[in-house]
Coordinates of C-alpha atoms in Angstrom, one line a residue:
X1 CA 90.4 33.5 28.1
X2 CA 87.4 35.7 28.1
X3 CA 87.1 39.5 28.2
X4 CA 84.6 41.1 30.5
X5 CA 83.6 44.7 29.8
X6 CA 82.0 46.6 32.7
X7 CA 79.6 49.4 31.6
X8 CA 79.6 52.5 33.9
X9 CA 76.6 53.0 36.2
X10 CA 77.3 56.7 36.9
X11 CA 79.1 58.0 33.9
X12 CA 82.6 56.9 35.0
X13 CA 85.1 55.4 32.7
X14 CA 84.7 51.9 31.3
X15 CA 87.1 49.3 32.7
X16 CA 88.1 46.1 31.0
X17 CA 89.0 43.0 33.1
X18 CA 90.6 39.9 31.8
X19 CA 89.5 36.8 33.7
X20 CA 90.4 33.2 33.2
X21 CA 87.1 32.1 34.8
X22 CA 83.8 32.2 32.9
X23 CA 81.8 32.6 36.2
X24 CA 80.8 36.1 37.2
X25 CA 81.8 37.4 40.6
X26 CA 79.3 37.3 43.4
X27 CA 78.9 41.1 43.5
X28 CA 78.2 41.4 39.8
X29 CA 75.7 38.5 39.9
X30 CA 74.0 40.2 42.9
X31 CA 73.9 43.6 41.1
X32 CA 72.6 42.0 37.9
X33 CA 69.8 40.1 39.8
X34 CA 68.3 43.4 41.1
X35 CA 68.9 45.3 37.9
X36 CA 67.1 42.7 35.8
X37 CA 63.3 42.3 35.6
X38 CA 63.5 39.5 38.2
X39 CA 64.5 41.7 41.1
X40 CA 62.1 44.6 40.4
X41 CA 59.3 42.3 39.3
X42 CA 59.6 40.3 42.4
X43 CA 59.7 43.3 44.7
X44 CA 56.8 45.0 42.9
X45 CA 54.4 42.2 43.9
X46 CA 54.6 43.4 47.5
X47 CA 52.0 46.1 48.2
X48 CA 53.3 48.3 51.0
X49 CA 49.9 49.9 51.5
X50 CA 51.3 53.4 51.5
X51 CA 50.9 54.4 47.9
X52 CA 49.2 57.8 47.5
X53 CA 46.8 58.1 44.6
X54 CA 47.4 60.9 42.0
X55 CA 45.2 64.0 42.4
X56 CA 44.2 66.7 39.9
X57 CA 43.0 70.0 41.3
X58 CA 41.0 72.3 39.1
X59 CA 39.5 75.8 39.8
X60 CA 37.2 78.0 37.9
X61 CA 35.3 81.1 39.0
X62 CA 32.5 79.2 40.8
X63 CA 34.2 76.1 42.3
X64 CA 37.1 73.7 42.9
X65 CA 37.3 70.1 41.6
X66 CA 39.4 67.3 43.0
X67 CA 39.9 64.2 40.8
X68 CA 41.6 61.3 42.5
X69 CA 42.7 58.2 40.6
X70 CA 41.7 55.2 42.7
X71 CA 40.7 52.3 40.4
X72 CA 39.3 49.0 41.7
X73 CA 37.4 50.4 44.6
X74 CA 33.7 50.8 45.6
X75 CA 31.9 53.9 46.7
X76 CA 31.6 52.4 50.2
X77 CA 35.4 52.1 50.5
X78 CA 35.9 55.9 50.9
X79 CA 35.7 58.1 54.0
X80 CA 35.4 61.8 53.3
X81 CA 35.4 64.2 56.2
X82 CA 35.6 68.0 56.7
X83 CA 36.9 69.2 60.0
X84 CA 37.3 73.0 60.3
X85 CA 39.1 73.8 57.0
X86 CA 40.6 70.4 56.4
X87 CA 39.2 67.9 53.9
X88 CA 40.3 64.3 54.5
X89 CA 39.8 61.5 52.0
X90 CA 40.8 58.0 53.1
X91 CA 40.3 54.4 52.3
X92 CA 41.2 51.1 53.9
X93 CA 40.6 47.8 52.3
X94 CA 41.3 44.4 53.8
X95 CA 40.9 41.2 51.7
X96 CA 41.2 37.6 52.9
X97 CA 40.9 34.4 50.9
X98 CA 41.4 30.9 52.3
X99 CA 41.4 27.6 50.3
X100 CA 41.5 24.3 52.0
X101 CA 42.3 20.9 50.5
X102 CA 43.2 17.5 52.0
X103 CA 46.9 18.1 51.7
X104 CA 47.2 21.9 52.1
X105 CA 45.7 25.1 53.3
X106 CA 46.4 28.3 51.3
X107 CA 45.6 31.7 52.8
X108 CA 46.1 35.0 51.0
X109 CA 45.3 38.4 52.3
X110 CA 45.9 41.9 51.2
X111 CA 45.7 45.3 52.8
X112 CA 45.8 48.7 51.2
X113 CA 45.1 52.2 52.5
X114 CA 45.6 55.8 51.9
X115 CA 44.8 59.2 53.4
X116 CA 45.0 62.5 51.6
X117 CA 44.3 65.8 53.4
X118 CA 43.7 69.2 51.9
X119 CA 43.5 72.6 53.6
X120 CA 40.4 74.3 52.2
X121 CA 40.4 78.0 51.6
X122 CA 37.8 80.1 53.5
X123 CA 36.0 80.6 50.2
X124 CA 34.7 77.0 50.1
X125 CA 31.1 76.4 51.0
X126 CA 31.9 73.2 53.1
X127 CA 28.2 72.3 53.7
X128 CA 27.7 71.8 49.9
X129 CA 30.7 69.6 49.1
X130 CA 29.7 66.6 47.0
X131 CA 31.6 63.5 45.9
X132 CA 31.0 61.0 43.1
X133 CA 32.9 57.8 42.1
X134 CA 32.9 56.6 38.5
X135 CA 35.3 54.5 36.4
X136 CA 38.1 54.6 38.9
X137 CA 38.0 58.3 39.5
X138 CA 36.7 59.9 42.7
X139 CA 35.5 63.4 41.9
X140 CA 35.0 65.9 44.7
X141 CA 33.1 69.1 44.0
X142 CA 33.9 72.1 46.2
X143 CA 31.6 75.1 45.5
X144 CA 32.8 78.5 46.4
X145 CA 30.8 80.8 48.7
X146 CA 28.7 83.4 46.8
X147 CA 30.7 86.3 48.0
X148 CA 34.0 84.6 46.9
X149 CA 32.8 84.1 43.3
X150 CA 34.4 86.3 40.7
X151 CA 32.1 89.0 39.5
X152 CA 32.3 90.3 35.9
X153 CA 34.1 93.6 35.5
X154 CA 31.9 96.7 36.0
X155 CA 32.5 100.1 34.5
X156 CA 32.0 103.0 36.9
X157 CA 31.0 106.3 35.4
X158 CA 32.5 109.5 36.7
X159 CA 29.9 112.2 37.6

């Protein structure tokens, strides 16, 4: 006779079941399959193509900076557009590989894409936006218009 202790998943009480069989039930086997590394590891190998890259946005008195983490790409993979006050950054990559041998043909293909859009404030000088890609980071420089830049404090004398 074996004792099976079930640990709570949601903080409920622990139950103890006595079972004469040493085989797990189908439901516990199925749950364990997807809770173990096998289930999540297997599922993580499928790229859904909808992952959005992380973005950092910085601002100082003269400009805004966007930093987007997109490793493994080339400069030519990016499409950056400004339409009215909307900045769109997108990428689409399709890869195909085929290997033929006498007894088999193996084809592998991959697809990934993303699109991020940002509404620009009226203070951005859209004609002077620049982008640079280096070491997996796409940096976009968004300068502010001259009239939007913060001026230093000025003392006014009373006459």
